[in-house]
Coordinates of N, CA and C and ligand atoms in Angstrom, one line a residue:
M1 N -24.3 13.4 12.2 CA -23.3 12.7 11.4 C -23.4 13.1 9.9
A2 N -24.2 14.1 9.6 CA -24.3 14.4 8.2 C -23.2 15.4 7.8
N3 N -22.7 15.3 6.6 CA -21.7 16.2 6.2 C -22.4 17.4 5.5
K4 N -21.6 18.3 4.9 CA -22.1 19.5 4.4 C -23.1 19.3 3.2
N5 N -22.9 18.1 2.6 CA -23.8 17.8 1.5 C -25.1 17.1 1.9
G6 N -25.2 16.9 3.2 CA -26.4 16.3 3.8 C -26.4 14.8 3.7
V7 N -25.2 14.2 3.4 CA -25.2 12.8 3.3 C -24.7 12.2 4.6
K8 N -25.4 11.2 5.1 CA -25.0 10.6 6.4 C -24.2 9.3 6.2
Y9 N -23.2 9.2 7.0 CA -22.4 8.0 6.9 C -22.4 7.3 8.3
K10 N -22.5 6.0 8.3 CA -22.6 5.4 9.6 C -21.2 4.8 10.0
I11 N -20.2 5.0 9.1 CA -18.9 4.5 9.4 C -18.1 5.4 10.3
R12 N -17.5 4.8 11.3 CA -16.7 5.6 12.2 C -15.2 5.1 12.3
K13 N -14.4 5.9 12.8 CA -13.0 5.5 13.1 C -13.0 4.2 13.9
N14 N -12.1 3.3 13.6 CA -11.9 2.1 14.3 C -12.9 1.0 14.0
D15 N -13.9 1.3 13.1 CA -14.8 0.3 12.7 C -14.0 -0.8 11.8
Q16 N -14.5 -2.0 11.9 CA -14.0 -3.1 11.0 C -14.8 -3.0 9.8
V17 N -14.2 -2.9 8.6 CA -14.9 -2.8 7.4 C -14.3 -3.8 6.3
Q18 N -15.2 -4.1 5.4 CA -14.7 -5.0 4.3 C -14.9 -4.2 3.0
V19 N -13.9 -4.3 2.1 CA -14.0 -3.7 0.8 C -14.9 -4.5 -0.2
M20 N -15.8 -3.8 -0.8 CA -16.8 -4.5 -1.7 C -16.4 -4.3 -3.2
A21 N -15.5 -3.5 -3.5 CA -15.2 -3.2 -4.9 C -13.8 -2.8 -5.0
G22 N -13.2 -3.0 -6.2 CA -11.9 -2.5 -6.5 C -10.8 -3.6 -6.3
K23 N -9.6 -3.2 -6.3 CA -8.5 -4.2 -6.3 C -8.4 -4.9 -4.9
D24 N -8.9 -4.3 -3.9 CA -8.8 -5.0 -2.6 C -10.1 -5.6 -2.1
R25 N -11.0 -5.8 -3.1 CA -12.3 -6.4 -2.9 C -12.2 -7.7 -2.0
G26 N -13.0 -7.7 -1.0 CA -13.0 -8.9 -0.1 C -12.1 -8.8 1.1
K27 N -11.2 -7.8 1.0 CA -10.3 -7.7 2.2 C -10.9 -6.8 3.3
A28 N -10.5 -7.0 4.5 CA -11.1 -6.3 5.6 C -10.0 -5.6 6.4
G29 N -10.4 -4.5 7.1 CA -9.4 -3.8 7.9 C -10.1 -2.8 8.8
R30 N -9.3 -2.1 9.5 CA -9.8 -1.1 10.5 C -9.8 0.3 10.0
V31 N -10.8 1.0 10.2 CA -10.9 2.4 9.7 C -9.9 3.3 10.5
L32 N -9.0 4.0 9.7 CA -8.1 4.9 10.4 C -8.6 6.3 10.4
R33 N -9.3 6.7 9.2 CA -9.8 8.1 9.1 C -11.1 8.0 8.3
V34 N -12.0 8.9 8.6 CA -13.2 9.1 7.8 C -13.2 10.6 7.3
D35 N -13.3 10.7 6.0 CA -13.4 12.1 5.4 C -14.9 12.2 5.0
R36 N -15.7 12.8 5.8 CA -17.1 12.8 5.5 C -17.5 13.8 4.4
D37 N -16.7 14.8 4.2 CA -17.0 15.8 3.2 C -16.7 15.2 1.8
R38 N -15.7 14.4 1.7 CA -15.4 13.7 0.4 C -16.0 12.4 0.3
G39 N -16.6 11.8 1.4 CA -17.2 10.5 1.3 C -16.2 9.4 1.2
R40 N -15.1 9.6 1.9 CA -14.0 8.6 1.7 C -13.5 8.1 3.1
V41 N -12.9 6.9 3.1 CA -12.3 6.4 4.3 C -10.9 5.9 4.0
V42 N -10.1 5.9 5.0 CA -8.8 5.3 4.9 C -8.8 4.1 5.8
V43 N -8.5 2.9 5.3 CA -8.5 1.6 6.0 C -7.1 1.1 6.1
E44 N -6.8 0.7 7.3 CA -5.4 0.2 7.7 C -5.0 -1.0 6.7
G45 N -3.9 -0.8 6.1 CA -3.4 -1.9 5.2 C -4.1 -2.1 3.9
L46 N -5.1 -1.3 3.6 CA -5.8 -1.5 2.3 C -5.6 -0.4 1.4
N47 N -5.8 -0.7 0.1 CA -5.6 0.3 -1.0 C -4.3 1.0 -0.9
M48 N -3.2 0.2 -0.7 CA -1.9 0.7 -0.6 C -1.4 1.3 -1.9
V49 N -0.8 2.5 -1.8 CA -0.1 3.1 -3.0 C 1.3 3.4 -2.6
K50 N 2.1 3.4 -3.6 CA 3.5 3.8 -3.4 C 3.6 5.3 -3.5
K51 N 4.4 5.8 -2.6 CA 4.5 7.3 -2.5 C 6.0 7.6 -2.3
A52 N 6.4 8.6 -3.1 CA 7.8 9.1 -2.9 C 7.9 9.9 -1.7
I53 N 8.9 9.6 -0.9 CA 9.1 10.4 0.4 C 10.3 11.3 0.2
R54 N 10.2 12.6 0.4 CA 11.3 13.5 0.3 C 12.1 13.4 1.6
P55 N 13.4 13.5 1.5 CA 14.2 13.5 2.7 C 14.0 14.8 3.5
K56 N 13.8 14.6 4.8 CA 13.7 15.8 5.7 C 14.8 15.8 6.6
G57 N 15.6 16.8 6.6 CA 16.7 16.9 7.6 C 17.8 16.0 7.2
Q58 N 18.8 15.9 8.0 CA 20.0 15.1 7.7 C 19.9 13.6 7.9
N59 N 19.1 13.3 8.8 CA 19.0 11.8 9.2 C 18.0 11.0 8.5
Q60 N 17.1 11.7 7.8 CA 16.0 11.0 7.2 C 16.2 10.8 5.7
K61 N 16.1 9.6 5.2 CA 16.4 9.3 3.8 C 15.1 9.5 3.1
G62 N 15.2 9.8 1.8 CA 14.0 9.8 0.9 C 13.9 8.4 0.4
G63 N 12.8 8.2 -0.4 CA 12.6 6.9 -1.0 C 11.2 6.7 -1.3
I64 N 10.9 5.4 -1.5 CA 9.5 5.1 -1.8 C 8.9 4.3 -0.6
S65 N 7.7 4.7 -0.3 CA 7.1 4.1 0.8 C 5.6 3.8 0.5
S66 N 5.0 2.8 1.1 CA 3.6 2.5 0.8 C 2.7 3.2 1.9
V67 N 1.7 3.8 1.4 CA 0.7 4.4 2.3 C -0.7 4.0 1.9
E68 N -1.6 4.1 2.8 CA -3.0 3.8 2.5 C -3.6 5.0 1.7
A69 N -4.3 4.7 0.6 CA -5.0 5.7 -0.1 C -6.5 5.6 0.3
A70 N -7.2 6.7 0.2 CA -8.6 6.7 0.7 C -9.5 5.9 -0.3
L71 N -10.5 5.2 0.3 CA -11.5 4.5 -0.5 C -12.8 5.2 -0.4
A72 N -13.7 5.0 -1.4 CA -15.0 5.6 -1.4 C -15.8 4.8 -0.3
I73 N -16.5 5.6 0.6 CA -17.3 4.9 1.6 C -18.3 4.0 1.0
S74 N -18.8 4.3 -0.2 CA -19.8 3.4 -0.8 C -19.2 2.1 -1.2
N75 N -17.9 2.0 -1.2 CA -17.3 0.7 -1.6 C -16.9 -0.2 -0.4
V76 N -17.2 0.3 0.8 CA -16.9 -0.5 2.0 C -18.2 -0.8 2.8
Q77 N -18.2 -1.9 3.5 CA -19.3 -2.2 4.4 C -18.8 -2.5 5.7
I78 N -19.5 -2.1 6.7 CA -19.2 -2.5 8.1 C -19.3 -4.0 8.3
V79 N -18.4 -4.6 9.0 CA -18.4 -6.0 9.3 C -19.1 -6.3 10.6
C80 N -20.1 -7.2 10.6 CA -20.8 -7.6 11.8 C -20.0 -8.9 12.3
K81 N -19.8 -9.0 13.6 CA -19.0 -10.1 14.1 C -19.7 -11.5 13.8
K82 N -21.1 -11.4 13.6 CA -21.8 -12.7 13.3 C -21.9 -13.0 11.9
C83 N -22.3 -11.9 11.1 CA -22.7 -12.2 9.7 C -21.7 -11.7 8.7
G84 N -20.7 -11.0 9.1 CA -19.7 -10.5 8.1 C -20.2 -9.1 7.6
P85 N -19.8 -8.7 6.3 CA -20.2 -7.4 5.8 C -21.7 -7.2 5.8
T86 N -22.2 -6.1 6.3 CA -23.7 -5.9 6.4 C -24.0 -4.5 6.2
R87 N -25.3 -4.3 6.0 CA -25.9 -2.9 6.1 C -26.2 -2.6 7.5
V88 N -26.0 -1.3 7.8 CA -26.1 -0.9 9.2 C -27.4 0.0 9.4
G89 N -28.1 -0.3 10.4 CA -29.3 0.6 10.7 C -29.0 1.4 12.0
Q90 N -29.9 2.3 12.3 CA -29.6 3.1 13.5 C -30.9 3.1 14.3
R91 N -30.8 3.0 15.6 CA -32.0 3.1 16.5 C -31.6 3.8 17.8
T92 N -32.6 4.2 18.5 CA -32.4 4.9 19.7 C -32.7 3.9 20.9
E93 N -31.7 3.8 21.7 CA -31.8 2.9 22.9 C -31.5 3.7 24.1
K94 N -32.4 3.8 25.1 CA -32.1 4.5 26.3 C -31.6 5.9 26.0
G95 N -32.3 6.6 25.0 CA -31.9 7.9 24.6 C -30.6 8.1 23.9
E96 N -30.0 6.9 23.6 CA -28.7 7.0 22.8 C -28.8 6.4 21.5
K97 N -28.2 7.0 20.5 CA -28.3 6.5 19.1 C -27.3 5.3 19.1
V98 N -27.7 4.2 18.7 CA -26.8 3.0 18.5 C -27.0 2.5 17.1
R99 N -26.0 1.8 16.6 CA -26.0 1.2 15.3 C -26.2 -0.3 15.4
F100 N -26.9 -0.8 14.5 CA -27.1 -2.3 14.5 C -27.0 -2.9 13.1
C101 N -26.7 -4.2 13.1 CA -26.6 -5.0 11.9 C -28.0 -5.3 11.4
K102 N -28.3 -5.0 10.1 CA -29.6 -5.2 9.6 C -30.0 -6.6 9.4
K103 N -28.9 -7.5 9.4 CA -29.2 -8.9 9.2 C -29.6 -9.6 10.5
C104 N -28.9 -9.4 11.6 CA -29.2 -10.1 12.8 C -29.6 -9.2 13.9
G105 N -29.6 -7.9 13.7 CA -30.1 -7.0 14.8 C -29.1 -6.7 15.9
E106 N -27.9 -7.3 15.8 CA -26.9 -7.2 16.8 C -26.4 -5.7 16.8
Q107 N -26.2 -5.2 18.0 CA -25.7 -3.8 18.1 C -24.2 -3.8 17.7
L108 N -23.8 -2.8 17.0 CA -22.4 -2.7 16.5 C -21.6 -1.7 17.2
Ligands
ZN1 ZN1 -25.2 -9.4 12.0

């Protein structure tokens, strides 16, 4: 799970995460995309920015629409069902790498 810079991220698509900094601090959402090379994630419904949409073809109107902008991975934390936002550890169980909550040890 290391990127080309050798940095490891434990966040995966569909993880539940909470934003720890910035304008959406404290809000939580589901990870839609992980960009490991840039160290960024896109979280559903968070960090919305207005974007101008160009009309495509005859039936589609242009206009302004809201889309999710990427957040720095360092600004989000994985949410544990028991404890909330938490640091994540990794261990090997039955030959498989699993992630766990560092607070309660629960598998994530
Ligand atoms: Zn926990």
